Amino acid sequence: MTNELEELPLHTIYRRIDELAARNLIFYQAELAELGPQQKVYDEEDRLEKDFAIQNCQRNWNTFEAAAEIEESQGALGRENKKTKLALKIWDKLEKYYAALVAHQLLLNNQAPSRSTLTAMRNWFFNNTSGVPGGEKTAQLWGVSKTIFDDPHDLVALRVPAD
């Protein structure tokens, strides 16, 4: 199937899968919404802290990281270690969330396939080489996958850049 697609560059139509993409973004938002208040608790505790060593951890990343590593090496899940783990989790989720946002926006900005390209793709997909409406309907993929080109609003046409 892939070799045939390589020979037909106009047939670069794929599903955006908008429903799952939106759900993915919502899950990232929900998780970040839970992590934010946890960070605020640490921030408030840090603001009220009078101990110089802990204050120094707030103001110097290297000191903060070293304190967390010491706690980790001692097998303790101390405060600085917990804060480090939370910070790393937030960084990781934000990176994935922003990447998903950018990727989804990029797909939304792409054009939908033209009617003729979509028809050609559907004819190929259903082995309707004659192009006759209602021709042979044996899909390249079976099961639920045979419906991947049904919703034209959930499709994106990827184009080869002009020379």
One Martini backbone bead per residue (centre of mass of N, CA, C, O) as a GRO file, in nm:
protein
  163
    1MET     BB    1   0.058   0.062  -0.021
    2THR     BB    2   0.297   0.264   0.005
    3ASN     BB    3   0.411   0.246  -0.284
    4GLU     BB    4   0.159   0.363  -0.423
    5LEU     BB    5   0.170   0.641  -0.278
    6GLU     BB    6   0.448   0.732  -0.390
    7GLU     BB    7   0.332   0.744  -0.692
    8LEU     BB    8   0.090   0.936  -0.549
    9PRO     BB    9   0.126   1.252  -0.434
   10LEU     BB   10  -0.184   1.344  -0.419
   11HIS     BB   11  -0.221   1.107  -0.184
   12THR     BB   12  -0.195   1.315   0.093
   13ILE     BB   13  -0.416   1.184   0.309
   14TYR     BB   14  -0.526   1.269   0.642
   15ARG     BB   15  -0.601   1.241   0.960
   16ARG     BB   16  -0.644   1.446   1.243
   17ILE     BB   17  -0.812   1.361   1.484
   18ASP     BB   18  -0.964   1.583   1.659
   19GLU     BB   19  -1.092   1.446   1.905
   20LEU     BB   20  -0.824   1.329   2.024
   21ALA     BB   21  -0.662   1.591   2.026
   22ALA     BB   22  -0.846   1.742   2.222
   23ARG     BB   23  -0.824   1.541   2.452
   24ASN     BB   24  -0.521   1.562   2.489
   25LEU     BB   25  -0.520   1.866   2.564
   26ILE     BB   26  -0.708   1.838   2.808
   27PHE     BB   27  -0.527   1.651   2.973
   28TYR     BB   28  -0.293   1.843   2.998
   29GLN     BB   29  -0.450   2.069   3.135
   30ALA     BB   30  -0.542   1.906   3.382
   31GLU     BB   31  -0.264   1.837   3.489
   32LEU     BB   32  -0.161   2.130   3.512
   33ALA     BB   33  -0.388   2.220   3.707
   34GLU     BB   34  -0.278   2.031   3.938
   35LEU     BB   35   0.025   2.135   3.954
   36GLY     BB   36   0.002   2.436   4.021
   37PRO     BB   37  -0.092   2.426   4.325
   38GLN     BB   38   0.155   2.274   4.424
   39GLN     BB   39   0.353   2.502   4.358
   40LYS     BB   40   0.217   2.721   4.534
   41VAL     BB   41   0.273   2.591   4.804
   42TYR     BB   42   0.579   2.606   4.785
   43ASP     BB   43   0.596   2.912   4.744
   44GLU     BB   44   0.468   2.988   5.017
   45GLU     BB   45   0.666   2.839   5.197
   46ASP     BB   46   0.916   2.990   5.093
   47ARG     BB   47   0.824   3.277   5.176
   48LEU     BB   48   0.809   3.188   5.500
   49GLU     BB   49   1.091   3.113   5.522
   50LYS     BB   50   1.386   3.131   5.760
   51ASP     BB   51   1.582   2.940   5.653
   52PHE     BB   52   1.876   2.982   5.490
   53ALA     BB   53   1.909   2.715   5.327
   54ILE     BB   54   1.627   2.732   5.197
   55GLN     BB   55   1.655   3.012   5.075
   56ASN     BB   56   1.896   2.936   4.894
   57CYS     BB   57   1.735   2.732   4.719
   58GLN     BB   58   1.544   2.958   4.597
   59ARG     BB   59   1.803   3.138   4.465
   60ASN     BB   60   1.967   2.858   4.384
   61TRP     BB   61   1.987   2.611   4.170
   62ASN     BB   62   2.239   2.450   4.263
   63THR     BB   63   2.149   2.422   4.558
   64PHE     BB   64   1.881   2.287   4.505
   65GLU     BB   65   1.990   2.042   4.348
   66ALA     BB   66   2.187   1.940   4.567
   67ALA     BB   67   1.975   1.892   4.788
   68ALA     BB   68   1.811   1.685   4.625
   69GLU     BB   69   2.046   1.482   4.581
   70ILE     BB   70   2.096   1.421   4.876
   71GLU     BB   71   1.817   1.313   4.939
   72GLU     BB   72   1.823   1.090   4.727
   73SER     BB   73   2.086   0.938   4.830
   74GLN     BB   74   1.930   0.892   5.122
   75GLY     BB   75   1.623   0.810   5.052
   76ALA     BB   76   1.485   1.086   5.056
   77LEU     BB   77   1.166   1.269   5.047
   78GLY     BB   78   1.222   1.565   5.037
   79ARG     BB   79   1.145   1.881   4.966
   80GLU     BB   80   1.350   1.934   4.733
   81ASN     BB   81   1.290   1.673   4.584
   82LYS     BB   82   0.989   1.727   4.535
   83LYS     BB   83   1.028   1.994   4.381
   84THR     BB   84   1.195   1.877   4.151
   85LYS     BB   85   0.989   1.671   4.049
   86LEU     BB   86   0.774   1.881   3.987
   87ALA     BB   87   0.932   2.054   3.789
   88LEU     BB   88   0.987   1.824   3.584
   89LYS     BB   89   0.691   1.760   3.530
   90ILE     BB   90   0.610   2.036   3.425
   91TRP     BB   91   0.810   2.056   3.194
   92ASP     BB   92   0.717   1.802   3.044
   93LYS     BB   93   0.417   1.880   3.003
   94LEU     BB   94   0.461   2.150   2.861
   95GLU     BB   95   0.618   2.044   2.621
   96LYS     BB   96   0.391   1.853   2.520
   97TYR     BB   97   0.164   2.059   2.502
   98TYR     BB   98   0.298   2.258   2.303
   99ALA     BB   99   0.349   2.052   2.080
  100ALA     BB  100   0.050   1.978   2.041
  101LEU     BB  101  -0.049   2.261   1.971
  102VAL     BB  102   0.130   2.310   1.725
  103ALA     BB  103   0.049   2.062   1.561
  104HIS     BB  104  -0.254   2.124   1.549
  105GLN     BB  105  -0.232   2.402   1.418
  106LEU     BB  106  -0.092   2.306   1.163
  107LEU     BB  107  -0.326   2.126   1.066
  108LEU     BB  108  -0.547   2.350   1.065
  109ASN     BB  109  -0.386   2.526   0.841
  110ASN     BB  110  -0.438   2.322   0.654
  111GLN     BB  111  -0.568   2.195   0.384
  112ALA     BB  112  -0.807   2.059   0.239
  113PRO     BB  113  -0.902   1.846   0.028
  114SER     BB  114  -0.988   1.813  -0.266
  115ARG     BB  115  -1.237   1.669  -0.428
  116SER     BB  116  -1.063   1.519  -0.642
  117THR     BB  117  -0.857   1.398  -0.445
  118LEU     BB  118  -1.058   1.247  -0.268
  119THR     BB  119  -1.175   1.073  -0.490
  120ALA     BB  120  -0.910   0.937  -0.572
  121MET     BB  121  -0.850   0.816  -0.296
  122ARG     BB  122  -1.109   0.651  -0.268
  123ASN     BB  123  -1.070   0.482  -0.519
  124TRP     BB  124  -0.809   0.355  -0.427
  125PHE     BB  125  -0.900   0.247  -0.146
  126PHE     BB  126  -1.151   0.082  -0.307
  127ASN     BB  127  -1.052  -0.032  -0.587
  128ASN     BB  128  -1.168   0.199  -0.802
  129THR     BB  129  -1.035   0.215  -1.109
  130SER     BB  130  -1.286   0.321  -1.282
  131GLY     BB  131  -1.453   0.558  -1.116
  132VAL     BB  132  -1.720   0.436  -1.047
  133PRO     BB  133  -1.992   0.479  -0.896
  134GLY     BB  134  -2.015   0.196  -0.696
  135GLY     BB  135  -1.794   0.037  -0.718
  136GLU     BB  136  -1.571  -0.132  -0.601
  137LYS     BB  137  -1.562  -0.212  -0.219
  138THR     BB  138  -1.244  -0.274  -0.144
  139ALA     BB  139  -1.064  -0.213   0.109
  140GLN     BB  140  -0.741  -0.169   0.225
  141LEU     BB  141  -0.895  -0.153   0.492
  142TRP     BB  142  -1.029  -0.275   0.789
  143GLY     BB  143  -1.283  -0.205   0.963
  144VAL     BB  144  -1.269   0.100   1.094
  145SER     BB  145  -1.050   0.193   0.881
  146LYS     BB  146  -1.255   0.219   0.631
  147THR     BB  147  -1.348   0.528   0.753
  148ILE     BB  148  -1.111   0.750   0.726
  149PHE     BB  149  -1.261   0.909   0.457
  150ASP     BB  150  -1.555   1.016   0.545
  151ASP     BB  151  -1.451   1.290   0.690
  152PRO     BB  152  -1.364   1.588   0.541
  153HIS     BB  153  -1.318   1.763   0.819
  154ASP     BB  154  -1.075   1.537   0.915
  155LEU     BB  155  -0.888   1.637   0.683
  156VAL     BB  156  -0.555   1.633   0.534
  157ALA     BB  157  -0.333   1.801   0.309
  158LEU     BB  158  -0.031   1.700   0.203
  159ARG     BB  159   0.239   1.889   0.068
  160VAL     BB  160   0.460   1.941  -0.170
  161PRO     BB  161   0.698   2.142  -0.212
  162ALA     BB  162   0.801   2.373  -0.405
  163ASP     BB  163   1.083   2.444  -0.609
   0.00000   0.00000   0.00000
